[in-house]
CSV table of C-alpha atoms and ligand atoms in Angstrom, one decimal:
chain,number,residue,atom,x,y,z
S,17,UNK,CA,-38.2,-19.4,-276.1
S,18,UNK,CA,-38.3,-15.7,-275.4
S,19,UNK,CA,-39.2,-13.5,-278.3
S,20,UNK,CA,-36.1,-12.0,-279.9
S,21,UNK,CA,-36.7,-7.9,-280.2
S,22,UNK,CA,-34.8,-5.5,-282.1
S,23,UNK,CA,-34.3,-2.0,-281.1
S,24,UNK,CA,-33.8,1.7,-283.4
S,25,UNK,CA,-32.8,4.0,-282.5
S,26,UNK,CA,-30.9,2.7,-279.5
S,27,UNK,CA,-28.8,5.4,-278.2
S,28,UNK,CA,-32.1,7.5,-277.8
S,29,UNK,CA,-33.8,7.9,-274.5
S,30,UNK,CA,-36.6,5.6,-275.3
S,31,UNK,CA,-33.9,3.4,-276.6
S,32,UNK,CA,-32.5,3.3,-273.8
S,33,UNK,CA,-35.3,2.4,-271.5
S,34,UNK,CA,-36.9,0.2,-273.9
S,35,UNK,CA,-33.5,-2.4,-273.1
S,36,UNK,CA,-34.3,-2.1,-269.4
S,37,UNK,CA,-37.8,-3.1,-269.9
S,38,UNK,CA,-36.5,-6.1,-272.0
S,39,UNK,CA,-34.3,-6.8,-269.1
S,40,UNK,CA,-37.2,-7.0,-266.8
S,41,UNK,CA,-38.8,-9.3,-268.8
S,42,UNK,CA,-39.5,-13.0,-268.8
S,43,UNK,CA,-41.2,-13.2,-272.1
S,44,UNK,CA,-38.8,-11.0,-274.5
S,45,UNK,CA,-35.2,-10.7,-275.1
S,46,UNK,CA,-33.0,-8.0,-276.7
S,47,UNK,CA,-31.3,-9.4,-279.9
S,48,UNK,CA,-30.7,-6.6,-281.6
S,49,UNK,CA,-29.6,-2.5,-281.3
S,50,UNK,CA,-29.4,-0.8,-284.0
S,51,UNK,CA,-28.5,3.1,-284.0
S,52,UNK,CA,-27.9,5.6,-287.1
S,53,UNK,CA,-25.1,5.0,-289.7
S,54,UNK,CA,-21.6,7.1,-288.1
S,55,UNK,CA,-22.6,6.8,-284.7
S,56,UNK,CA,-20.0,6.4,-282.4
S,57,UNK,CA,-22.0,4.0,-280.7
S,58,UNK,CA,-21.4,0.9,-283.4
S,59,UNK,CA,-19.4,-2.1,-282.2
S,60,UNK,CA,-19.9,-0.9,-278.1
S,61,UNK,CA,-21.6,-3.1,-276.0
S,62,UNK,CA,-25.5,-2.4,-275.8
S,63,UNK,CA,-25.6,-3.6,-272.4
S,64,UNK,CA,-23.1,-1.2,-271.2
S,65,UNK,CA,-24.7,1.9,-273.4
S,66,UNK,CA,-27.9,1.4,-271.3
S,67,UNK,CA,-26.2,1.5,-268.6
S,68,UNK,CA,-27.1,-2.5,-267.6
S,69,UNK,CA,-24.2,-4.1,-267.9
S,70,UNK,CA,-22.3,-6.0,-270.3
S,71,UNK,CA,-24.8,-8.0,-272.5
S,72,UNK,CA,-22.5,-9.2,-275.4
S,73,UNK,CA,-25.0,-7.9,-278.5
S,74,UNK,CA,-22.5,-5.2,-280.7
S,75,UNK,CA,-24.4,-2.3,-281.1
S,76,UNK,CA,-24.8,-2.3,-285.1
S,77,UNK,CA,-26.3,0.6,-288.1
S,78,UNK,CA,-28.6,-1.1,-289.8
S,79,UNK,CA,-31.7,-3.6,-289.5
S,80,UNK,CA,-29.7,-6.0,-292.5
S,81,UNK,CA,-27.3,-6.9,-289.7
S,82,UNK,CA,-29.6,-7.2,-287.5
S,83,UNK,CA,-31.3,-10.5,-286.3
S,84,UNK,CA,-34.5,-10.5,-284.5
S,85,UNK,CA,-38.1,-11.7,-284.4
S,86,UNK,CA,-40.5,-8.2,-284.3
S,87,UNK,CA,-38.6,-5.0,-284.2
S,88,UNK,CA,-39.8,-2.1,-281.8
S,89,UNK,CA,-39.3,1.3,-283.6
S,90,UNK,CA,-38.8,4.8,-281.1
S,91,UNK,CA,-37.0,6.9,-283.7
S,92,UNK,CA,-37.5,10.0,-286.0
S,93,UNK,CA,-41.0,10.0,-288.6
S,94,UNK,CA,-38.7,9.4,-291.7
S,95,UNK,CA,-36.7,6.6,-290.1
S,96,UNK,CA,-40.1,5.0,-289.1
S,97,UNK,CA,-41.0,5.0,-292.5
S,98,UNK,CA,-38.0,3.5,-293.9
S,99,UNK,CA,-38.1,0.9,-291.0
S,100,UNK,CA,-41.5,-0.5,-291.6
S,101,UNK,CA,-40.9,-0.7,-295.1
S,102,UNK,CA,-37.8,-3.0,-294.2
S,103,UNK,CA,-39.9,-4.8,-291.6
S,104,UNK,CA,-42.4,-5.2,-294.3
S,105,UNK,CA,-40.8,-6.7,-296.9
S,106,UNK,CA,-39.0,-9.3,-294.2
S,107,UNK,CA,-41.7,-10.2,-292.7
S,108,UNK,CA,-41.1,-8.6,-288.9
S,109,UNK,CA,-44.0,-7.8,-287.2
S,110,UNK,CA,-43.3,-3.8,-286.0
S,111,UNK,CA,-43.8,-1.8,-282.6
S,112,UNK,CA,-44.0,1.8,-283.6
S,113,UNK,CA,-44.0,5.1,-280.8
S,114,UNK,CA,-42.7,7.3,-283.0
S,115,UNK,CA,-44.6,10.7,-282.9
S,116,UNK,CA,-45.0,13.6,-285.1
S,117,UNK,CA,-45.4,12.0,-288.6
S,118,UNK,CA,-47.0,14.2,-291.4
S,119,UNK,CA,-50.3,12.2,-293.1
S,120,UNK,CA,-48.4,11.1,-296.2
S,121,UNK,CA,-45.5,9.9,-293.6
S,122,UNK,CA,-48.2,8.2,-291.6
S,123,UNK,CA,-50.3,6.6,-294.9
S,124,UNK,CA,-46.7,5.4,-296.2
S,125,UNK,CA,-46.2,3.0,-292.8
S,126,UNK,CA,-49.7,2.1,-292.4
S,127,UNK,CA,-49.5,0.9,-295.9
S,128,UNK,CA,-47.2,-1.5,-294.4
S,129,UNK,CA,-49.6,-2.9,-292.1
S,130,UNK,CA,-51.0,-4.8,-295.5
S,131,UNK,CA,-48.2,-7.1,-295.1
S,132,UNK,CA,-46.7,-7.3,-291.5
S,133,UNK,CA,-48.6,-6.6,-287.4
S,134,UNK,CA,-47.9,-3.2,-286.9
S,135,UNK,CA,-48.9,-1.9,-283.2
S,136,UNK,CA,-48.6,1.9,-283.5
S,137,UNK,CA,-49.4,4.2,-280.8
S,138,UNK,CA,-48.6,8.0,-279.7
S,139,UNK,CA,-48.5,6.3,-275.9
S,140,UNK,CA,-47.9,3.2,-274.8
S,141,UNK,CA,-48.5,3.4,-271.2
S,142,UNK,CA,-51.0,1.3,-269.6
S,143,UNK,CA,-52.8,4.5,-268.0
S,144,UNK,CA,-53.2,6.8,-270.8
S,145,UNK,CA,-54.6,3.9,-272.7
S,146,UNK,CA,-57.0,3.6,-270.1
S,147,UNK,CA,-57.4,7.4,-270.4
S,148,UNK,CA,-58.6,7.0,-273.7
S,149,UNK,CA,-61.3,4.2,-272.7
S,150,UNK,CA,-62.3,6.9,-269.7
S,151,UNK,CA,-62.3,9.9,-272.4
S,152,UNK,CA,-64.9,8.0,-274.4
S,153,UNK,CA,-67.0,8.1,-271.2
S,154,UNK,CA,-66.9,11.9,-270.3
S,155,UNK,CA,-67.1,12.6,-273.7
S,156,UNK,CA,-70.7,10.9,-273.8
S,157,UNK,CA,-71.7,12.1,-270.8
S,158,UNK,CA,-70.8,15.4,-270.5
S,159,UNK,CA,-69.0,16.5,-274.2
S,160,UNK,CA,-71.8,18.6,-275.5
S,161,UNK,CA,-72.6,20.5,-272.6
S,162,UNK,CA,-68.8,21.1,-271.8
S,163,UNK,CA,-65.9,23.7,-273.2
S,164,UNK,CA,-63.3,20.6,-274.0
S,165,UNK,CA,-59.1,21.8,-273.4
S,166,UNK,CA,-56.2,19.4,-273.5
S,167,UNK,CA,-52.9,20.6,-272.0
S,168,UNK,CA,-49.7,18.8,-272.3
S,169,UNK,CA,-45.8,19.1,-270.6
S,170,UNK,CA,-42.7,17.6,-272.0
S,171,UNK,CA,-39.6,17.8,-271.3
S,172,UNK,CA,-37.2,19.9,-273.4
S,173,UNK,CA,-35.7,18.2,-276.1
S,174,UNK,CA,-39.5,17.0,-277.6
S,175,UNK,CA,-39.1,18.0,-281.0
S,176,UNK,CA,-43.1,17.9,-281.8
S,177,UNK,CA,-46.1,19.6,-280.5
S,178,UNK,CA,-48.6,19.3,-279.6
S,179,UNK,CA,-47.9,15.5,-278.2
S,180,UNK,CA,-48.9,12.9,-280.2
S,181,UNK,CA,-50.6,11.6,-276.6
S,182,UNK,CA,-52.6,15.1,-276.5
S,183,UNK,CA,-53.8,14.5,-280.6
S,184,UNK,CA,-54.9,11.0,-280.1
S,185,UNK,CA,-56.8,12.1,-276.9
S,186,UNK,CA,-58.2,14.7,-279.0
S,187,UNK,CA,-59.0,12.4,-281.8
S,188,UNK,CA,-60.5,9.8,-279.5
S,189,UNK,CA,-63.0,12.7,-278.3
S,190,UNK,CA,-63.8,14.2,-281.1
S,191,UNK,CA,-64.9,11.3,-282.9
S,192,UNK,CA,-67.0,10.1,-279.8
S,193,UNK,CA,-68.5,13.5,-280.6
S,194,UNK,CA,-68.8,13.0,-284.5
S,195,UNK,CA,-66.7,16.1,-284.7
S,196,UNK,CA,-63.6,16.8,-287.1
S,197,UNK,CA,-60.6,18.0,-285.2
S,198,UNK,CA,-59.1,18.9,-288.0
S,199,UNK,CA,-61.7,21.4,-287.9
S,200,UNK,CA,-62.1,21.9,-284.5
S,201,UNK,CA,-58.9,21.8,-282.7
S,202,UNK,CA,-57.4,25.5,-281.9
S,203,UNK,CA,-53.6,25.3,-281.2
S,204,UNK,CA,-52.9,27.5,-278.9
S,205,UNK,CA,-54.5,31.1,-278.6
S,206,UNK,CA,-53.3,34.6,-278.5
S,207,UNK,CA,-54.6,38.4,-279.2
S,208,UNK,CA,-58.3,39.5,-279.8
S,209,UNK,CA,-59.6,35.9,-280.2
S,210,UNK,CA,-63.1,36.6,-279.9
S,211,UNK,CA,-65.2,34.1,-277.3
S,212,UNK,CA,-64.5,30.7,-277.4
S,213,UNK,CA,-66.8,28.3,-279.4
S,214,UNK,CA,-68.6,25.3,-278.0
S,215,UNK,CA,-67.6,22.7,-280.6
S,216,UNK,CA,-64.0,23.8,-280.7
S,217,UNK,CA,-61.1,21.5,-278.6
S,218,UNK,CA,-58.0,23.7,-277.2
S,219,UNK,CA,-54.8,22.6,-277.1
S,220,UNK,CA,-51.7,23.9,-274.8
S,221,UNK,CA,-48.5,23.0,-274.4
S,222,UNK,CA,-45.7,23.9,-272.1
S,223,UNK,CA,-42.2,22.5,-272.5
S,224,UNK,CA,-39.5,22.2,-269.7
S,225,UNK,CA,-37.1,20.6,-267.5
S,226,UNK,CA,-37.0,16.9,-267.5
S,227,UNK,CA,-41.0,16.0,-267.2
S,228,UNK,CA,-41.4,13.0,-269.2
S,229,UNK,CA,-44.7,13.4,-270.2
S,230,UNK,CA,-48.3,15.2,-268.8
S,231,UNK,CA,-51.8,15.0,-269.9
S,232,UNK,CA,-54.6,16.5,-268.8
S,233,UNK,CA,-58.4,16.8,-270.1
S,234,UNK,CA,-60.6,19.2,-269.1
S,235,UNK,CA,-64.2,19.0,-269.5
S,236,UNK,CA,-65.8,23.0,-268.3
S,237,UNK,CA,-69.2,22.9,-267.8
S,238,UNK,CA,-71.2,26.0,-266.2
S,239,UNK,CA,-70.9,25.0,-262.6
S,240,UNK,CA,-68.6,22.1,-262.2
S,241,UNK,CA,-65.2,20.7,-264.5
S,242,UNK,CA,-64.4,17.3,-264.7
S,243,UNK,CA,-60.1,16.4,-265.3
S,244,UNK,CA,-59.2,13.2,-266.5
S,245,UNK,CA,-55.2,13.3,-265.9
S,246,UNK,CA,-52.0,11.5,-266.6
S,247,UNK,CA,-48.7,12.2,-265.4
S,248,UNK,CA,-45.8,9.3,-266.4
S,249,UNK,CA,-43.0,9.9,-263.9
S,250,UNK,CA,-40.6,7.2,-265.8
S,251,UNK,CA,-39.8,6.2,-269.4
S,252,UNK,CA,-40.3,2.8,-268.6
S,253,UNK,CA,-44.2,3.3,-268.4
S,254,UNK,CA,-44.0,3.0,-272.3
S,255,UNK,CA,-41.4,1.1,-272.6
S,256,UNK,CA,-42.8,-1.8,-270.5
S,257,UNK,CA,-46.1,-1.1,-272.9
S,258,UNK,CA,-43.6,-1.2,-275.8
S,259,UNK,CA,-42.2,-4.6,-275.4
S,260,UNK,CA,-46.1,-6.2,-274.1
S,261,UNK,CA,-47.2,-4.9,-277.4
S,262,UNK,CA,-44.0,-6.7,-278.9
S,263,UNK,CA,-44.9,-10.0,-277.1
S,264,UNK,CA,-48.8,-9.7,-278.0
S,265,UNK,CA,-47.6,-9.4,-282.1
S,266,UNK,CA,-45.6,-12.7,-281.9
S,267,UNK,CA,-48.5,-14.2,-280.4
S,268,UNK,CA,-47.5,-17.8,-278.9
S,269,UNK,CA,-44.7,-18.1,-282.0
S,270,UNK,CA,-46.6,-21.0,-283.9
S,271,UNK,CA,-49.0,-18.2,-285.0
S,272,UNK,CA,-47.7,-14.7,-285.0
S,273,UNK,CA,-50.4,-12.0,-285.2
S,274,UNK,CA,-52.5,-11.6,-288.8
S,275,UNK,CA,-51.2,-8.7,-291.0
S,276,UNK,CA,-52.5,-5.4,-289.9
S,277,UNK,CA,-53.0,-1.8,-287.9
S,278,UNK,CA,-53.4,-2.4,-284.5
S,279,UNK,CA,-53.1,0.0,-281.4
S,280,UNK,CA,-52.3,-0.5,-278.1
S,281,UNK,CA,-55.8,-0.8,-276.9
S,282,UNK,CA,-55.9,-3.7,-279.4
S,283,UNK,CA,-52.9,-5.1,-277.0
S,284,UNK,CA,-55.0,-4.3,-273.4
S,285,UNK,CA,-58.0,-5.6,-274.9
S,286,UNK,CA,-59.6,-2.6,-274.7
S,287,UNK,CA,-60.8,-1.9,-278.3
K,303,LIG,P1,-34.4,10.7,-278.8
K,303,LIG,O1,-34.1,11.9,-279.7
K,303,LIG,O2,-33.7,10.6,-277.5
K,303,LIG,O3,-34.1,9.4,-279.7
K,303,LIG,C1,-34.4,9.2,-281.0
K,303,LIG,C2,-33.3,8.2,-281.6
K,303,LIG,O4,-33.7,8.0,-282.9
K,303,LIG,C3,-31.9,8.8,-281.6
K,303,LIG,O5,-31.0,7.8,-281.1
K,303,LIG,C4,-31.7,9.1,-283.0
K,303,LIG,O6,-30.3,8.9,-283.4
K,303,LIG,C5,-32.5,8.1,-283.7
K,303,LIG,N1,-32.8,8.5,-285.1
K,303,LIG,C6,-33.5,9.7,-285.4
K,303,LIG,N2,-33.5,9.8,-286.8
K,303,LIG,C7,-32.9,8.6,-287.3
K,303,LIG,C8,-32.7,8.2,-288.6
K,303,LIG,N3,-33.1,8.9,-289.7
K,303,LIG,N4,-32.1,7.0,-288.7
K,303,LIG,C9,-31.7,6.3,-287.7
K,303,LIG,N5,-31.9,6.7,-286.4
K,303,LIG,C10,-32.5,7.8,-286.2
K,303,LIG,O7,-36.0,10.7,-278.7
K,303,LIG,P2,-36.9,9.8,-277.7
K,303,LIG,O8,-37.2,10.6,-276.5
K,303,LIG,O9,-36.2,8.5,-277.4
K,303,LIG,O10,-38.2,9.6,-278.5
K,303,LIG,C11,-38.2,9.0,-279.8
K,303,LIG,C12,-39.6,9.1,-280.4
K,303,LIG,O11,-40.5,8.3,-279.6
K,303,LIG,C13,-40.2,10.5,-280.5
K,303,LIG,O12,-40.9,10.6,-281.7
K,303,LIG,C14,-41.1,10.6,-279.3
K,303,LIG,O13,-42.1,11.5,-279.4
K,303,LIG,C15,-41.6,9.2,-279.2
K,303,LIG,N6,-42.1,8.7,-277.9
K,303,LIG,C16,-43.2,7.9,-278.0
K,303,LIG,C17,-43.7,7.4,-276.8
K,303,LIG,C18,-44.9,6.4,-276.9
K,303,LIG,O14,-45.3,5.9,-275.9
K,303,LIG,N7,-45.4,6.2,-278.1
K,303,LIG,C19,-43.1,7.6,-275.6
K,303,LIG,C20,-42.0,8.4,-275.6
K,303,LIG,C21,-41.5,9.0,-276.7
């Protein structure tokens, strides 16, 4: 039996693409869509909002009249909270690619993990997980002899910056580093800033247009500069991720995944 997945935040553009993954799936169904209370969108067809056809689930406003197995949450940081915390207490495992959390917002759903799965991740694409895996690597080999900057382009309506991508890609290199990026990350320069110090990590980010999402590492050594890039050309790249992360919760039904914090490298078997 296909695993039954719930969806926040459904009239969203993730939303959106995260039903069309479900519909190219063999292992996971949509059961559920659930959008925020007085949206015009309750009691339309969710097929037909995603623009997939008529499916027959009524698009509904809250997770209480929703029923579904794990839930997969692409919404706002305070919604996220208040999701887990319902996924929590009912025993859903929880998908999470919500970005832009504050660190109390972030402890409060991770407290969560204490009681349900929780896969959270700033990307779930296959390729900037396995960006993060190669960041490890030129990190080692060449982090302390290299000036490290991380640039990033999304699209126009992205509410946070920089990208939750470009701050895990940070994190990931500044702990291969033993460095503190609270302490060393410079977000974005301007004026008389004096010469830029080796330990530091610089972080740019242009917005624009329709570009779904674009990373890019650069290690500058004297002499030679190593990129490691990622450019997602469709939302489906993390949605597809989204709903193999839902699937890899569930595990195989008779014993879904152990309460906990897991990632998405967790999920590619990367970790
Ligand atoms: P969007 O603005 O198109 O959609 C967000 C949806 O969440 C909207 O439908 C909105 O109504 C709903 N929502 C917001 N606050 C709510 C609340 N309080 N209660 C109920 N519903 C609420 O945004 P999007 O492009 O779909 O992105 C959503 C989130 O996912 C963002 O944080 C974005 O950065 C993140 N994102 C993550 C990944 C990843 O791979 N982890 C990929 C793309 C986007």
């Amino acid at each position: 039996m296909a695993v039954r997945v719930a969806i926040t935040g459904f009239g969203g553009r993730m939303g959106r693409a995260l039903a069309e993954a479900l519909l190219l799936s063999d292992e996971a169904e949509l059961s559920a869509a659930v959008v925020r209370p007085g949206s015009s969108l309750v009691g339309a067809d969710a097929g037909e909002v995603a623009g997939l056809g008529r499916n027959g689930i009524a698009i509904v406003d809250s997770l209480d009249k929703a029923d579904f197995d794990v839930l997969i949450d692409f919404t706002a940081p305070q919604a996220t909270v208040d999701n887990s915390a319902y996924c929590a207490a009912h025993g859903h495992p929880i998908v999470i690619g919500t970005t832009g959390f504050d660190s109390e917002q972030k402890n409060q759903v991770l407290t969560n993990a204490g009681k349900v799965a929780l896969c959270l991740a700033s990307n779930f694409s296959t390729g900037v997980n396995l960006c993060f895996k190669l960041l490890e690597i030129a990190a080692r080999v060449m982090g302390e002899d290299a000036d490290i900057e991380i640039v990033e382009a999304h699209h126009r309506h992205k509410v946070d910056a920089p990208s939750g991508t470009a701050l895990s890609m940070g994190e990931v290199v500044a702990e291969t580093l033993g460095r503190d990026l609270e302490k060393v990350a410079i977000y974005g320069r301007e004026g008389q800033t004096g010469a830029r110090e080796r330990d530091t990590i610089g972080f740019a980010t242009v917005r624009g247009g329709d570009v779904v999402g674009e990373h890019s590492v650069m290690f500058l050594a004297e002499g030679e500069r190593v990129e490691i890039s990622h450019r997602a050309s469709s939302r489906l790249s993390f949605a597809r991720g989204a709903v193999r992360a839902a699937i890899w919760l569930m595990g195989n039904k008779q014993s879904v995944r152990a309460p906990g914090h897991y990632d998405m490298r967790d999920v590619l078997g990367l970790n």
